């Protein structure tokens, strides 16, 4: 059975929350390119500046990676980029992180939040600690954002409003829990590859890193088979406003 397409008609604003510069560019940015071309507004929230990711001095690295991220955003039509200054490499799950993500959700008011996974083991090995902290904090911040009694200073002092997100998306793989796909065949894939190529200095500092034009199409082709198209990006999609499956099953019995 092929995976269904993500119901793009149900959203107009997408907030992508990741730990580092380049995290969105390993496939997901191709879906972003498709959405922005269709008039969907997409914003990126980076929780760190990625300053621990290269051998250069941290401040130099942070400036370089921010510039590369801006170029990557331009490649896929993202105009809103927010980069926070939580420490790279030692990102801490906790109230400070949740508060900052919650603030951006209340400010941008997305229908969809793309967050990272929070599992320790992945099909590619043990996940990096920052990714896990970011994924769990994002999950909790989505719930925080809809509750006016959580971080109430944002409402009382910053004049933001509670906001309820409809969809949570997390990257998926064929056979590993993906529920929906986005067809990125053609121009979205080309722009997605260009967005990772924009991180040229960072990639050059990674020994043996394959060229984006070689491996991104390979992975999207694998995902495309699960969707019945040439190239796709897959997600685990959670409709946060749908009744829990347990309740749905109980009413059907």
mmCIF file of C-alpha atoms in Angstrom:
data_model
loop_
_atom_site.group_PDB
_atom_site.id
_atom_site.type_symbol
_atom_site.label_atom_id
_atom_site.label_comp_id
_atom_site.label_asym_id
_atom_site.label_seq_id
_atom_site.Cartn_x
_atom_site.Cartn_y
_atom_site.Cartn_z
ATOM 1 C CA UNK A 1 0.000 0.000 0.000
ATOM 2 C CA UNK A 2 1.393 3.399 -0.984
ATOM 3 C CA UNK A 3 1.541 6.227 1.523
ATOM 4 C CA UNK A 4 -0.962 9.073 1.050
ATOM 5 C CA UNK A 5 0.032 12.636 0.253
ATOM 6 C CA UNK A 6 0.147 15.050 3.153
ATOM 7 C CA UNK A 7 -3.091 17.112 3.101
ATOM 8 C CA UNK A 8 -1.472 20.401 2.089
ATOM 9 C CA UNK A 9 -4.873 22.035 1.642
ATOM 10 C CA UNK A 10 -5.257 21.954 5.439
ATOM 11 C CA UNK A 11 -2.397 24.343 6.214
ATOM 12 C CA UNK A 12 -1.015 27.731 5.236
ATOM 13 C CA UNK A 13 1.801 28.336 7.751
ATOM 14 C CA UNK A 14 4.618 25.956 8.700
ATOM 15 C CA UNK A 15 7.197 26.438 11.466
ATOM 16 C CA UNK A 16 10.299 24.248 11.285
ATOM 17 C CA UNK A 17 12.133 23.841 14.612
ATOM 18 C CA UNK A 18 15.624 22.332 14.495
ATOM 19 C CA UNK A 19 18.756 22.364 16.601
ATOM 20 C CA UNK A 20 21.361 23.476 14.059
ATOM 21 C CA UNK A 21 22.036 25.199 10.759
ATOM 22 C CA UNK A 22 21.796 22.475 8.044
ATOM 23 C CA UNK A 23 19.341 20.222 9.941
ATOM 24 C CA UNK A 24 16.464 21.108 7.580
ATOM 25 C CA UNK A 25 18.568 20.576 4.492
ATOM 26 C CA UNK A 26 18.936 16.810 4.645
ATOM 27 C CA UNK A 27 15.794 16.194 2.589
ATOM 28 C CA UNK A 28 13.003 18.112 4.333
ATOM 29 C CA UNK A 29 13.886 21.381 2.599
ATOM 30 C CA UNK A 30 12.732 19.891 -0.711
ATOM 31 C CA UNK A 31 9.213 19.675 0.753
ATOM 32 C CA UNK A 32 9.585 23.269 1.944
ATOM 33 C CA UNK A 33 10.463 24.312 -1.620
ATOM 34 C CA UNK A 34 7.242 22.738 -2.875
ATOM 35 C CA UNK A 35 5.181 24.479 -0.201
ATOM 36 C CA UNK A 36 6.600 27.958 -0.665
ATOM 37 C CA UNK A 37 6.069 27.664 -4.432
ATOM 38 C CA UNK A 38 2.402 27.007 -3.666
ATOM 39 C CA UNK A 39 2.072 30.066 -1.449
ATOM 40 C CA UNK A 40 2.449 28.339 1.923
ATOM 41 C CA UNK A 41 4.434 30.484 4.376
ATOM 42 C CA UNK A 42 7.332 28.681 6.029
ATOM 43 C CA UNK A 43 9.555 29.947 8.864
ATOM 44 C CA UNK A 44 12.658 28.358 10.379
ATOM 45 C CA UNK A 45 13.577 28.429 14.064
ATOM 46 C CA UNK A 46 17.148 27.313 14.817
ATOM 47 C CA UNK A 47 17.842 26.753 18.482
ATOM 48 C CA UNK A 48 21.638 27.107 18.232
ATOM 49 C CA UNK A 49 24.092 28.871 15.941
ATOM 50 C CA UNK A 50 25.965 25.641 15.218
ATOM 51 C CA UNK A 51 29.179 27.086 16.607
ATOM 52 C CA UNK A 52 30.530 23.704 17.768
ATOM 53 C CA UNK A 53 30.200 22.088 14.362
ATOM 54 C CA UNK A 54 33.517 23.117 12.778
ATOM 55 C CA UNK A 55 37.175 23.383 13.883
ATOM 56 C CA UNK A 56 37.122 27.183 13.424
ATOM 57 C CA UNK A 57 36.791 29.416 16.512
ATOM 58 C CA UNK A 58 33.145 29.296 17.701
ATOM 59 C CA UNK A 59 32.224 32.912 16.931
ATOM 60 C CA UNK A 60 33.693 32.663 13.446
ATOM 61 C CA UNK A 61 31.834 29.404 12.875
ATOM 62 C CA UNK A 62 28.556 30.889 14.121
ATOM 63 C CA UNK A 63 28.799 33.800 11.683
ATOM 64 C CA UNK A 64 29.702 31.529 8.811
ATOM 65 C CA UNK A 65 26.944 29.033 9.477
ATOM 66 C CA UNK A 66 24.311 31.758 9.866
ATOM 67 C CA UNK A 67 25.284 33.138 6.463
ATOM 68 C CA UNK A 68 25.124 29.686 4.907
ATOM 69 C CA UNK A 69 21.723 29.092 6.507
ATOM 70 C CA UNK A 70 20.382 32.340 5.065
ATOM 71 C CA UNK A 71 21.522 31.204 1.621
ATOM 72 C CA UNK A 72 19.923 27.795 2.186
ATOM 73 C CA UNK A 73 16.641 29.477 3.143
ATOM 74 C CA UNK A 74 16.743 31.645 0.011
ATOM 75 C CA UNK A 75 17.142 28.521 -2.128
ATOM 76 C CA UNK A 76 13.766 27.181 -0.969
ATOM 77 C CA UNK A 77 11.817 30.419 -0.536
ATOM 78 C CA UNK A 78 12.002 30.795 3.250
ATOM 79 C CA UNK A 79 12.035 34.455 4.269
ATOM 80 C CA UNK A 80 11.670 34.153 8.055
ATOM 81 C CA UNK A 81 14.714 32.766 9.852
ATOM 82 C CA UNK A 82 15.185 33.035 13.618
ATOM 83 C CA UNK A 83 18.426 31.800 15.174
ATOM 84 C CA UNK A 84 18.580 31.514 18.963
ATOM 85 C CA UNK A 85 21.762 31.318 21.007
ATOM 86 C CA UNK A 86 21.373 28.175 23.063
ATOM 87 C CA UNK A 87 24.801 26.478 23.273
ATOM 88 C CA UNK A 88 25.597 24.122 20.413
ATOM 89 C CA UNK A 89 26.545 20.585 21.379
ATOM 90 C CA UNK A 90 25.148 20.841 24.897
ATOM 91 C CA UNK A 91 21.562 21.890 24.204
ATOM 92 C CA UNK A 92 19.555 21.304 27.377
ATOM 93 C CA UNK A 93 15.958 20.145 27.429
ATOM 94 C CA UNK A 94 14.072 22.241 29.965
ATOM 95 C CA UNK A 95 11.814 25.196 30.600
ATOM 96 C CA UNK A 96 14.096 27.748 28.932
ATOM 97 C CA UNK A 97 14.088 25.812 25.680
ATOM 98 C CA UNK A 98 10.353 25.140 25.826
ATOM 99 C CA UNK A 99 9.694 28.813 26.565
ATOM 100 C CA UNK A 100 11.644 30.001 23.539
ATOM 101 C CA UNK A 101 9.963 27.555 21.161
ATOM 102 C CA UNK A 102 6.560 28.343 22.634
ATOM 103 C CA UNK A 103 7.165 32.060 22.046
ATOM 104 C CA UNK A 104 7.864 31.486 18.362
ATOM 105 C CA UNK A 105 4.786 29.286 17.965
ATOM 106 C CA UNK A 106 2.608 31.979 19.535
ATOM 107 C CA UNK A 107 4.242 34.652 17.396
ATOM 108 C CA UNK A 108 4.134 32.889 14.021
ATOM 109 C CA UNK A 109 0.863 30.967 14.603
ATOM 110 C CA UNK A 110 1.640 27.966 12.403
ATOM 111 C CA UNK A 111 -0.841 25.308 11.322
ATOM 112 C CA UNK A 112 2.060 22.859 11.131
ATOM 113 C CA UNK A 113 5.184 22.425 13.223
ATOM 114 C CA UNK A 114 8.019 20.295 11.887
ATOM 115 C CA UNK A 115 10.087 18.938 14.740
ATOM 116 C CA UNK A 116 12.888 16.434 15.091
ATOM 117 C CA UNK A 117 12.693 13.004 16.606
ATOM 118 C CA UNK A 118 13.627 12.380 20.222
ATOM 119 C CA UNK A 119 14.577 8.710 20.003
ATOM 120 C CA UNK A 120 18.056 7.643 21.078
ATOM 121 C CA UNK A 121 18.501 5.105 18.277
ATOM 122 C CA UNK A 122 17.654 5.828 14.632
ATOM 123 C CA UNK A 123 18.129 3.865 11.384
ATOM 124 C CA UNK A 124 21.365 5.852 10.976
ATOM 125 C CA UNK A 125 22.738 5.053 14.437
ATOM 126 C CA UNK A 126 22.560 6.895 17.763
ATOM 127 C CA UNK A 127 21.047 10.334 17.341
ATOM 128 C CA UNK A 128 22.950 13.437 18.396
ATOM 129 C CA UNK A 129 22.028 14.800 21.838
ATOM 130 C CA UNK A 130 20.976 18.251 20.604
ATOM 131 C CA UNK A 131 18.532 16.673 18.158
ATOM 132 C CA UNK A 132 16.869 14.681 20.911
ATOM 133 C CA UNK A 133 16.581 17.686 23.227
ATOM 134 C CA UNK A 134 15.169 19.830 20.426
ATOM 135 C CA UNK A 135 12.623 17.224 19.386
ATOM 136 C CA UNK A 136 11.250 16.672 22.882
ATOM 137 C CA UNK A 137 11.180 20.386 23.725
ATOM 138 C CA UNK A 138 9.315 21.108 20.490
ATOM 139 C CA UNK A 139 6.725 18.457 21.248
ATOM 140 C CA UNK A 140 6.106 19.947 24.690
ATOM 141 C CA UNK A 141 6.189 23.557 23.486
ATOM 142 C CA UNK A 142 3.344 22.827 21.081
ATOM 143 C CA UNK A 143 1.148 21.946 24.025
ATOM 144 C CA UNK A 144 2.502 24.866 26.055
ATOM 145 C CA UNK A 145 1.598 27.329 23.290
ATOM 146 C CA UNK A 146 -2.097 26.533 23.510
ATOM 147 C CA UNK A 147 -2.341 26.953 27.287
ATOM 148 C CA UNK A 148 -2.577 30.573 28.414
ATOM 149 C CA UNK A 149 -1.447 29.616 31.924
ATOM 150 C CA UNK A 150 1.881 28.247 30.698
ATOM 151 C CA UNK A 151 4.459 31.009 30.220
ATOM 152 C CA UNK A 152 1.721 33.605 30.886
ATOM 153 C CA UNK A 153 4.234 36.469 30.723
ATOM 154 C CA UNK A 154 4.273 36.006 26.962
ATOM 155 C CA UNK A 155 0.575 36.782 26.914
ATOM 156 C CA UNK A 156 0.456 39.463 29.589
ATOM 157 C CA UNK A 157 3.724 41.292 28.862
ATOM 158 C CA UNK A 158 4.623 40.404 25.262
ATOM 159 C CA UNK A 159 1.011 40.623 24.043
ATOM 160 C CA UNK A 160 1.093 37.238 22.341
ATOM 161 C CA UNK A 161 -1.930 34.941 22.270
ATOM 162 C CA UNK A 162 -2.308 31.204 22.920
ATOM 163 C CA UNK A 163 -2.138 29.202 19.729
ATOM 164 C CA UNK A 164 -3.135 25.611 18.960
ATOM 165 C CA UNK A 165 -1.142 23.803 16.269
ATOM 166 C CA UNK A 166 -3.013 21.403 13.979
ATOM 167 C CA UNK A 167 -0.201 19.164 12.716
ATOM 168 C CA UNK A 168 3.105 17.901 14.102
ATOM 169 C CA UNK A 169 5.388 16.446 11.425
ATOM 170 C CA UNK A 170 8.547 14.467 12.036
ATOM 171 C CA UNK A 171 10.821 13.036 9.376
ATOM 172 C CA UNK A 172 9.965 9.483 8.417
ATOM 173 C CA UNK A 173 11.552 6.707 6.389
ATOM 174 C CA UNK A 174 10.066 3.852 4.357
ATOM 175 C CA UNK A 175 9.142 1.084 6.775
ATOM 176 C CA UNK A 176 9.991 3.198 9.823
ATOM 177 C CA UNK A 177 6.703 4.741 10.833
ATOM 178 C CA UNK A 178 6.141 7.243 8.022
ATOM 179 C CA UNK A 179 2.445 7.982 7.511
ATOM 180 C CA UNK A 180 2.415 10.547 4.668
ATOM 181 C CA UNK A 181 4.591 11.841 1.890
ATOM 182 C CA UNK A 182 5.270 14.965 -0.127
ATOM 183 C CA UNK A 183 6.027 14.592 -3.841
ATOM 184 C CA UNK A 184 9.199 16.606 -4.487
ATOM 185 C CA UNK A 185 9.912 15.388 -8.012
ATOM 186 C CA UNK A 186 11.520 17.976 -10.254
ATOM 187 C CA UNK A 187 12.027 21.579 -9.173
ATOM 188 C CA UNK A 188 11.416 21.081 -5.410
ATOM 189 C CA UNK A 189 14.126 18.426 -5.327
ATOM 190 C CA UNK A 190 16.538 20.608 -7.315
ATOM 191 C CA UNK A 191 16.011 23.475 -4.882
ATOM 192 C CA UNK A 192 16.308 21.136 -1.912
ATOM 193 C CA UNK A 193 19.694 19.928 -3.142
ATOM 194 C CA UNK A 194 20.772 23.556 -3.668
ATOM 195 C CA UNK A 195 19.813 24.371 -0.083
ATOM 196 C CA UNK A 196 22.230 21.764 1.285
ATOM 197 C CA UNK A 197 24.904 22.849 -1.175
ATOM 198 C CA UNK A 198 24.622 26.322 0.389
ATOM 199 C CA UNK A 199 26.343 24.869 3.484
ATOM 200 C CA UNK A 200 29.551 24.514 1.464
ATOM 201 C CA UNK A 201 32.083 25.462 4.139
ATOM 202 C CA UNK A 202 30.390 23.295 6.756
ATOM 203 C CA UNK A 203 30.246 20.266 4.452
ATOM 204 C CA UNK A 204 33.888 20.780 3.451
ATOM 205 C CA UNK A 205 34.828 20.444 7.121
ATOM 206 C CA UNK A 206 33.205 16.991 7.333
ATOM 207 C CA UNK A 207 35.652 14.314 6.128
ATOM 208 C CA UNK A 208 34.224 12.145 3.362
ATOM 209 C CA UNK A 209 30.801 13.820 3.240
ATOM 210 C CA UNK A 210 29.092 12.880 -0.046
ATOM 211 C CA UNK A 211 28.001 15.550 -2.504
ATOM 212 C CA UNK A 212 24.377 16.644 -1.928
ATOM 213 C CA UNK A 213 23.552 16.084 -5.615
ATOM 214 C CA UNK A 214 24.493 12.427 -5.179
ATOM 215 C CA UNK A 215 22.841 11.316 -1.959
ATOM 216 C CA UNK A 216 19.764 13.552 -1.542
ATOM 217 C CA UNK A 217 18.180 12.272 -4.797
ATOM 218 C CA UNK A 218 19.056 8.719 -3.751
ATOM 219 C CA UNK A 219 17.180 9.034 -0.453
ATOM 220 C CA UNK A 220 14.201 10.846 -1.975
ATOM 221 C CA UNK A 221 13.977 8.150 -4.658
ATOM 222 C CA UNK A 222 13.777 5.490 -1.955
ATOM 223 C CA UNK A 223 11.016 7.463 -0.262
ATOM 224 C CA UNK A 224 9.301 8.031 -3.599
ATOM 225 C CA UNK A 225 8.758 4.290 -3.984
ATOM 226 C CA UNK A 226 6.738 4.284 -0.759
ATOM 227 C CA UNK A 227 4.486 6.983 -2.211
ATOM 228 C CA UNK A 228 4.375 5.795 -5.815
ATOM 229 C CA UNK A 229 6.203 8.832 -7.229
ATOM 230 C CA UNK A 230 9.732 9.482 -8.483
ATOM 231 C CA UNK A 231 10.987 11.475 -5.488
ATOM 232 C CA UNK A 232 9.360 12.152 -2.118
ATOM 233 C CA UNK A 233 9.974 13.318 1.432
ATOM 234 C CA UNK A 234 8.204 11.261 4.081
ATOM 235 C CA UNK A 235 6.842 12.341 7.456
ATOM 236 C CA UNK A 236 5.191 10.910 10.517
ATOM 237 C CA UNK A 237 2.168 13.189 10.656
ATOM 238 C CA UNK A 238 0.165 13.677 13.850
ATOM 239 C CA UNK A 239 -3.168 15.491 13.635
ATOM 240 C CA UNK A 240 -3.201 17.048 17.097
ATOM 241 C CA UNK A 241 -6.822 18.143 16.812
ATOM 242 C CA UNK A 242 -8.178 14.709 15.879
ATOM 243 C CA UNK A 243 -9.778 12.507 18.549
ATOM 244 C CA UNK A 244 -7.358 9.971 20.018
ATOM 245 C CA UNK A 245 -7.482 6.665 18.148
ATOM 246 C CA UNK A 246 -8.455 4.823 21.329
ATOM 247 C CA UNK A 247 -11.599 6.949 21.648
ATOM 248 C CA UNK A 248 -12.400 6.558 17.954
ATOM 249 C CA UNK A 249 -12.086 2.782 18.143
ATOM 250 C CA UNK A 250 -14.246 2.664 21.276
ATOM 251 C CA UNK A 251 -17.114 4.539 19.583
ATOM 252 C CA UNK A 252 -16.980 2.171 16.615
ATOM 253 C CA UNK A 253 -17.293 -1.000 18.715
#
